[in-house]
C-alpha cells in the first residue's frame, strides 16, 4: 500500500503537536525523509551535575548529511521545506518541521514561512510560535543566533526538543543549578546569574506558562529578551534594530536564558545552545577523552572558551 503523508490537514489544533510529531516521524522514517543520526551517550559526573556527551556512531552519515545541507552556497532547506517533514502550521508566520538529521528524538524546527535571516532579532511572532510549542510540549526551545553560536542554516529557525533530555532523573544536566536559584528569585524578568558558570549570561524567571494568557506572555518574554540583549551588550541601546552579536537563547515553561558567544567551537568541538544545558555532541570518541582528560573542569572549560567573559 502506498504511504499517505498524514500532514495534509496541516493546521495544528491545540494539544495535538506531540501526536503529530510521532505520526509524521513514522511516515518520514518510512519514506526516507527523516534520517536520524545515531549516537552513543556517556555521562560525565561533575559534582552534582552529570553532563551528557553524545558520540556520533556513524561519522560518514553525518558528513553525508552536512554535504547535502550545503548543496550550493544559497541552498535553503527550509524554503521550500520538504513536505514529508512538515508537522503542521504553528501560526500564520511559522511552520513546525521535523529536523531531518536528528540526534535527539522528536526534534522539531520552528521555521519562519517567509525568509528571515537567522541572526536577525527575534520578533513577537517568533516568541508566539515558540510559546505555542511549549503549551503542547514540556520542552526546551533554543535558538543559535549566528554561526558563532552554532547555527548551520541561514533561514531563521528556532528549535524544540522535548524534556527530559537525559535519563538521569533531571530534565537536563544543569537543571539542579537553575532550580537552586529560581525559587529564591521568582520575581518576573529579574536578571539572575548562575554562580557556578564561569562566563557571562543572564537568566530570567517567567510566570507559569500554562496559567498565563499566551499573548500577554509573548509580550513579556519579548520584552525580557530585548532587555537581556541590551544589558549583555549584544545590541546597542541606540540601534535596537541592528543585527545582534552572536548568542544562544534557551526558553522553557519556567525561564528565559541568554548566553553571548565568542566562537562556535573549541579544540574542534562545536557547541550550540544545548551545550549550555549540559548536552554535548562530538564526532569521535577521542573528543570525549579531550573533554574528560585534558581539563580538570571538563565540560565547563569548553563552555567558558566558546562563551564570553564578564565585562
Ligand atoms: P542548526 O544547525 O542549529 O542551525 O540547526 C539546523 C538543523 O536543520 C540541523 O540540526 C539539521 O539537522 C537540520 N536540517 C538540515 N537540512 C534539513 C532539511 N532539509 N530539513 C529539515 N531539517 C534540516
GROMACS .gro file of C-alpha atoms and ligand atoms in nm:
model
  334
    1UNK     CA    1   0.000   0.000   0.000
    2UNK     CA    2   0.150   0.345  -0.085
    3UNK     CA    3   0.236   0.565   0.210
    4UNK     CA    4  -0.004   0.854   0.268
    5UNK     CA    5   0.155   1.166   0.403
    6UNK     CA    6  -0.051   1.247   0.717
    7UNK     CA    7   0.031   1.617   0.704
    8UNK     CA    8  -0.240   1.708   0.457
    9UNK     CA    9  -0.455   1.855   0.735
   10UNK     CA   10  -0.163   2.064   0.848
   11UNK     CA   11  -0.311   2.328   1.084
   12UNK     CA   12  -0.216   2.228   1.438
   13UNK     CA   13  -0.509   2.208   1.678
   14UNK     CA   14  -0.427   2.287   2.045
   15UNK     CA   15  -0.288   1.981   2.222
   16UNK     CA   16  -0.207   1.793   1.901
   17UNK     CA   17   0.159   1.883   1.847
   18UNK     CA   18   0.320   1.582   2.015
   19UNK     CA   19   0.091   1.332   1.848
   20UNK     CA   20   0.155   1.496   1.509
   21UNK     CA   21   0.535   1.473   1.564
   22UNK     CA   22   0.505   1.099   1.635
   23UNK     CA   23   0.275   1.042   1.338
   24UNK     CA   24   0.488   1.244   1.096
   25UNK     CA   25   0.811   1.085   1.221
   26UNK     CA   26   0.676   0.737   1.146
   27UNK     CA   27   0.581   0.847   0.798
   28UNK     CA   28   0.905   1.037   0.731
   29UNK     CA   29   1.119   0.746   0.854
   30UNK     CA   30   0.932   0.503   0.633
   31UNK     CA   31   0.970   0.718   0.322
   32UNK     CA   32   1.334   0.809   0.396
   33UNK     CA   33   1.280   1.182   0.451
   34UNK     CA   34   1.388   1.157   0.816
   35UNK     CA   35   1.747   1.039   0.858
   36UNK     CA   36   1.829   1.016   1.231
   37UNK     CA   37   2.192   1.043   1.337
   38UNK     CA   38   2.286   0.756   1.567
   39UNK     CA   39   2.482   0.841   1.881
   40UNK     CA   40   2.613   0.672   2.194
   41UNK     CA   41   2.557   0.855   2.523
   42UNK     CA   42   2.807   0.890   2.806
   43UNK     CA   43   2.756   1.080   3.130
   44UNK     CA   44   3.039   1.279   3.292
   45UNK     CA   45   2.994   1.341   3.663
   46UNK     CA   46   3.095   1.685   3.786
   47UNK     CA   47   2.980   1.731   4.147
   48UNK     CA   48   2.602   1.703   4.146
   49UNK     CA   49   2.586   1.756   3.767
   50UNK     CA   50   2.602   1.475   3.513
   51UNK     CA   51   2.695   1.623   3.175
   52UNK     CA   52   2.576   1.429   2.871
   53UNK     CA   53   2.818   1.369   2.584
   54UNK     CA   54   2.676   1.203   2.274
   55UNK     CA   55   2.932   1.050   2.041
   56UNK     CA   56   2.835   1.005   1.676
   57UNK     CA   57   2.812   0.636   1.595
   58UNK     CA   58   2.848   0.683   1.222
   59UNK     CA   59   3.063   0.970   1.112
   60UNK     CA   60   3.008   0.910   0.739
   61UNK     CA   61   2.632   0.951   0.783
   62UNK     CA   62   2.677   1.290   0.950
   63UNK     CA   63   2.930   1.401   0.688
   64UNK     CA   64   2.689   1.297   0.414
   65UNK     CA   65   2.419   1.500   0.589
   66UNK     CA   66   2.649   1.801   0.609
   67UNK     CA   67   2.740   1.775   0.242
   68UNK     CA   68   2.373   1.761   0.147
   69UNK     CA   69   2.290   2.058   0.370
   70UNK     CA   70   2.533   2.272   0.181
   71UNK     CA   71   2.450   2.166  -0.178
   72UNK     CA   72   2.516   2.516  -0.303
   73UNK     CA   73   2.602   2.834  -0.121
   74UNK     CA   74   2.245   2.959  -0.145
   75UNK     CA   75   2.071   2.626  -0.081
   76UNK     CA   76   1.791   2.679   0.172
   77UNK     CA   77   1.645   2.355   0.317
   78UNK     CA   78   1.354   2.544   0.472
   79UNK     CA   79   1.229   2.739   0.168
   80UNK     CA   80   1.091   2.531   0.020
   81UNK     CA   81   1.086   2.276   0.301
   82UNK     CA   82   1.040   1.906   0.240
   83UNK     CA   83   0.663   1.847   0.280
   84UNK     CA   84   0.738   1.498   0.415
   85UNK     CA   85   0.895   1.667   0.721
   86UNK     CA   86   0.608   1.909   0.782
   87UNK     CA   87   0.441   1.855   1.120
   88UNK     CA   88   0.199   2.145   1.075
   89UNK     CA   89   0.143   2.516   1.086
   90UNK     CA   90   0.205   2.666   1.428
   91UNK     CA   91   0.082   3.011   1.331
   92UNK     CA   92   0.031   3.233   1.028
   93UNK     CA   93   0.404   3.302   1.025
   94UNK     CA   94   0.570   2.976   1.138
   95UNK     CA   95   0.570   2.608   1.045
   96UNK     CA   96   0.687   2.313   1.252
   97UNK     CA   97   0.922   2.073   1.067
   98UNK     CA   98   1.100   1.758   1.177
   99UNK     CA   99   1.475   1.803   1.199
  100UNK     CA  100   1.589   1.586   0.908
  101UNK     CA  101   1.918   1.475   1.069
  102UNK     CA  102   1.813   1.445   1.432
  103UNK     CA  103   2.035   1.317   1.712
  104UNK     CA  104   1.757   1.381   1.968
  105UNK     CA  105   1.422   1.208   1.924
  106UNK     CA  106   1.124   1.422   1.824
  107UNK     CA  107   1.345   1.723   1.750
  108UNK     CA  108   1.134   1.998   1.597
  109UNK     CA  109   1.234   2.305   1.396
  110UNK     CA  110   1.016   2.616   1.420
  111UNK     CA  111   1.076   2.792   1.092
  112UNK     CA  112   0.952   3.124   0.952
  113UNK     CA  113   0.737   3.077   0.641
  114UNK     CA  114   0.896   3.376   0.470
  115UNK     CA  115   1.271   3.419   0.461
  116UNK     CA  116   1.428   3.596   0.759
  117UNK     CA  117   1.798   3.585   0.843
  118UNK     CA  118   1.893   3.351   1.127
  119UNK     CA  119   2.086   3.617   1.317
  120UNK     CA  120   1.815   3.885   1.288
  121UNK     CA  121   1.634   3.990   1.606
  122UNK     CA  122   1.364   3.756   1.733
  123UNK     CA  123   1.016   3.905   1.693
  124UNK     CA  124   0.693   3.872   1.892
  125UNK     CA  125   0.577   3.631   1.614
  126UNK     CA  126   0.882   3.409   1.681
  127UNK     CA  127   0.806   3.402   2.055
  128UNK     CA  128   0.438   3.342   1.993
  129UNK     CA  129   0.519   3.031   1.781
  130UNK     CA  130   0.773   2.912   2.040
  131UNK     CA  131   0.522   2.953   2.325
  132UNK     CA  132   0.259   2.773   2.117
  133UNK     CA  133   0.506   2.481   2.100
  134UNK     CA  134   0.570   2.489   2.476
  135UNK     CA  135   0.197   2.492   2.551
  136UNK     CA  136   0.173   2.146   2.397
  137UNK     CA  137   0.514   2.006   2.490
  138UNK     CA  138   0.711   2.044   2.812
  139UNK     CA  139   1.030   2.106   2.619
  140UNK     CA  140   1.330   2.326   2.564
  141UNK     CA  141   1.322   2.590   2.291
  142UNK     CA  142   1.661   2.701   2.168
  143UNK     CA  143   1.798   2.947   1.918
  144UNK     CA  144   2.155   2.959   1.787
  145UNK     CA  145   2.184   3.319   1.675
  146UNK     CA  146   2.465   3.334   1.420
  147UNK     CA  147   2.734   3.092   1.302
  148UNK     CA  148   2.949   3.159   1.608
  149UNK     CA  149   2.654   3.043   1.820
  150UNK     CA  150   2.627   2.711   1.635
  151UNK     CA  151   2.377   2.789   1.355
  152UNK     CA  152   2.432   2.595   1.032
  153UNK     CA  153   2.139   2.738   0.832
  154UNK     CA  154   2.083   3.100   0.743
  155UNK     CA  155   1.698   3.086   0.732
  156UNK     CA  156   1.550   3.171   1.073
  157UNK     CA  157   1.474   2.859   1.279
  158UNK     CA  158   1.409   2.810   1.647
  159UNK     CA  159   1.423   2.453   1.775
  160UNK     CA  160   1.221   2.249   2.026
  161UNK     CA  161   1.334   1.932   2.200
  162UNK     CA  162   1.105   1.753   2.444
  163UNK     CA  163   1.222   1.715   2.805
  164UNK     CA  164   1.370   1.521   2.972
  165UNK     CA  165   1.681   1.527   2.754
  166UNK     CA  166   1.859   1.274   2.977
  167UNK     CA  167   1.787   0.954   3.169
  168UNK     CA  168   1.946   1.063   3.499
  169UNK     CA  169   1.629   1.181   3.675
  170UNK     CA  170   1.657   1.551   3.584
  171UNK     CA  171   1.512   1.729   3.280
  172UNK     CA  172   1.860   1.831   3.157
  173UNK     CA  173   2.204   1.812   3.320
  174UNK     CA  174   2.229   2.170   3.453
  175UNK     CA  175   1.877   2.173   3.598
  176UNK     CA  176   1.996   2.146   3.963
  177UNK     CA  177   2.191   2.475   3.933
  178UNK     CA  178   1.894   2.656   3.777
  179UNK     CA  179   1.649   2.509   4.025
  180UNK     CA  180   1.870   2.622   4.310
  181UNK     CA  181   1.824   2.992   4.225
  182UNK     CA  182   1.485   3.022   4.053
  183UNK     CA  183   1.263   2.971   4.360
  184UNK     CA  184   1.465   3.232   4.552
  185UNK     CA  185   1.413   3.493   4.280
  186UNK     CA  186   1.082   3.417   4.118
  187UNK     CA  187   1.011   3.786   4.052
  188UNK     CA  188   0.932   3.809   3.679
  189UNK     CA  189   1.216   3.911   3.448
  190UNK     CA  190   1.456   3.976   3.734
  191UNK     CA  191   1.806   3.933   3.597
  192UNK     CA  192   1.976   3.627   3.752
  193UNK     CA  193   2.314   3.458   3.717
  194UNK     CA  194   2.415   3.102   3.795
  195UNK     CA  195   2.723   3.143   4.013
  196UNK     CA  196   2.878   2.809   3.914
  197UNK     CA  197   2.905   2.920   3.549
  198UNK     CA  198   3.235   3.096   3.463
  199UNK     CA  199   3.103   3.310   3.176
  200UNK     CA  200   2.867   3.598   3.103
  201UNK     CA  201   2.493   3.513   3.085
  202UNK     CA  202   2.152   3.627   3.201
  203UNK     CA  203   1.866   3.410   3.324
  204UNK     CA  204   1.511   3.536   3.386
  205UNK     CA  205   1.220   3.373   3.567
  206UNK     CA  206   0.887   3.367   3.379
  207UNK     CA  207   0.532   3.340   3.510
  208UNK     CA  208   0.390   2.984   3.483
  209UNK     CA  209   0.325   2.930   3.111
  210UNK     CA  210   0.017   2.712   3.143
  211UNK     CA  211  -0.153   2.959   3.379
  212UNK     CA  212  -0.074   3.273   3.179
  213UNK     CA  213  -0.258   3.422   2.883
  214UNK     CA  214  -0.037   3.346   2.581
  215UNK     CA  215  -0.046   3.689   2.415
  216UNK     CA  216   0.047   3.856   2.747
  217UNK     CA  217   0.326   3.604   2.792
  218UNK     CA  218   0.453   3.662   2.437
  219UNK     CA  219   0.491   4.038   2.501
  220UNK     CA  220   0.652   3.977   2.839
  221UNK     CA  221   0.908   3.727   2.700
  222UNK     CA  222   0.984   3.953   2.402
  223UNK     CA  223   1.035   4.246   2.638
  224UNK     CA  224   1.264   4.037   2.863
  225UNK     CA  225   1.460   3.922   2.559
  226UNK     CA  226   1.525   4.281   2.439
  227UNK     CA  227   1.616   4.383   2.793
  228UNK     CA  228   1.869   4.095   2.818
  229UNK     CA  229   2.019   4.175   2.474
  230UNK     CA  230   2.082   4.531   2.589
  231UNK     CA  231   2.217   4.452   2.932
  232UNK     CA  232   2.453   4.187   2.785
  233UNK     CA  233   2.560   4.449   2.526
  234UNK     CA  234   2.459   4.225   2.237
  235UNK     CA  235   2.282   4.525   2.083
  236UNK     CA  236   2.340   4.894   2.148
  237UNK     CA  237   2.061   5.086   2.320
  238UNK     CA  238   2.060   5.340   2.034
  239UNK     CA  239   2.027   5.087   1.748
  240UNK     CA  240   1.780   4.821   1.864
  241UNK     CA  241   1.714   4.706   1.503
  242UNK     CA  242   2.078   4.620   1.430
  243UNK     CA  243   2.196   4.258   1.398
  244UNK     CA  244   2.291   4.142   1.750
  245UNK     CA  245   2.629   3.989   1.829
  246UNK     CA  246   2.615   3.605   1.842
  247UNK     CA  247   2.432   3.444   2.135
  248UNK     CA  248   2.240   3.136   2.238
  249UNK     CA  249   1.885   3.167   2.368
  250UNK     CA  250   1.710   2.899   2.571
  251UNK     CA  251   1.345   2.910   2.677
  252UNK     CA  252   1.135   2.671   2.884
  253UNK     CA  253   0.796   2.693   3.053
  254UNK     CA  254   0.975   2.849   3.350
  255UNK     CA  255   1.264   3.067   3.233
  256UNK     CA  256   1.447   3.251   2.955
  257UNK     CA  257   1.827   3.239   2.932
  258UNK     CA  258   2.073   3.426   2.706
  259UNK     CA  259   2.444   3.349   2.665
  260UNK     CA  260   2.674   3.568   2.447
  261UNK     CA  261   2.914   3.369   2.226
  262UNK     CA  262   3.271   3.430   2.114
  263UNK     CA  263   3.324   3.129   1.886
  264UNK     CA  264   3.143   2.822   1.756
  265UNK     CA  265   3.398   2.563   1.871
  266UNK     CA  266   3.692   2.499   2.099
  267UNK     CA  267   3.955   2.236   2.008
  268UNK     CA  268   3.735   2.133   1.715
  269UNK     CA  269   3.436   2.053   1.938
  270UNK     CA  270   3.135   2.250   1.818
  271UNK     CA  271   2.896   2.375   2.084
  272UNK     CA  272   2.544   2.508   2.031
  273UNK     CA  273   2.267   2.607   2.274
  274UNK     CA  274   2.230   2.250   2.403
  275UNK     CA  275   2.587   2.263   2.538
  276UNK     CA  276   2.472   2.525   2.789
  277UNK     CA  277   2.214   2.294   2.945
  278UNK     CA  278   2.491   2.034   2.968
  279UNK     CA  279   2.447   1.828   2.648
  280UNK     CA  280   2.741   1.795   2.408
  281UNK     CA  281   2.765   1.622   2.071
  282UNK     CA  282   3.109   1.510   1.950
  283UNK     CA  283   3.222   1.345   1.629
  284UNK     CA  284   3.454   1.079   1.769
  285UNK     CA  285   3.539   0.912   2.098
  286UNK     CA  286   3.881   1.083   2.116
  287UNK     CA  287   3.695   1.411   2.158
  288UNK     CA  288   3.515   1.269   2.458
  289UNK     CA  289   3.856   1.195   2.610
  290UNK     CA  290   3.963   1.551   2.525
  291UNK     CA  291   3.676   1.681   2.738
  292UNK     CA  292   3.742   1.449   3.030
  293UNK     CA  293   4.120   1.419   3.046
  294UNK     CA  294   4.275   1.746   2.932
  295UNK     CA  295   4.062   1.963   3.152
  296UNK     CA  296   4.013   1.933   3.523
  297UNK     CA  297   3.692   2.134   3.499
  298UNK     CA  298   3.596   1.930   3.196
  299UNK     CA  299   3.287   2.049   3.014
  300UNK     CA  300   3.278   2.384   3.196
  301UNK     CA  301   3.613   2.477   3.040
  302UNK     CA  302   3.471   2.415   2.693
  303UNK     CA  303   3.163   2.628   2.768
  304UNK     CA  304   3.381   2.908   2.904
  305UNK     CA  305   3.602   2.907   2.592
  306UNK     CA  306   3.310   2.947   2.349
  307UNK     CA  307   3.118   3.197   2.565
  308UNK     CA  308   3.234   3.546   2.674
  309UNK     CA  309   3.394   3.669   2.997
  310UNK     CA  310   3.202   3.903   3.228
  311UNK     CA  311   3.299   4.259   3.137
  312LIG     P1  312   2.138   2.448   1.332
  312LIG     O1  313   2.248   2.358   1.282
  312LIG     O2  314   2.135   2.469   1.479
  312LIG     O3  315   2.132   2.576   1.253
  312LIG     O4  316   2.001   2.372   1.301
  312LIG     C1  317   1.962   2.340   1.170
  312LIG     C2  318   1.913   2.199   1.166
  312LIG     O5  319   1.849   2.178   1.040
  312LIG     C3  320   2.024   2.094   1.175
  312LIG     O6  321   2.016   2.030   1.301
  312LIG     C4  322   1.996   1.999   1.059
  312LIG     O7  323   1.993   1.865   1.103
  312LIG     C5  324   1.859   2.041   1.011
  312LIG     N1  325   1.837   2.025   0.867
  312LIG     C6  326   1.927   2.034   0.767
  312LIG     N2  327   1.867   2.015   0.646
  312LIG     C7  328   1.735   1.998   0.671
  312LIG     C8  329   1.620   1.976   0.590
  312LIG     N3  330   1.628   1.966   0.458
  312LIG     N4  331   1.500   1.967   0.650
  312LIG     C9  332   1.490   1.973   0.785
  312LIG     N5  333   1.596   1.990   0.866
  312LIG    C10  334   1.716   2.003   0.812
   0.00000   0.00000   0.00000
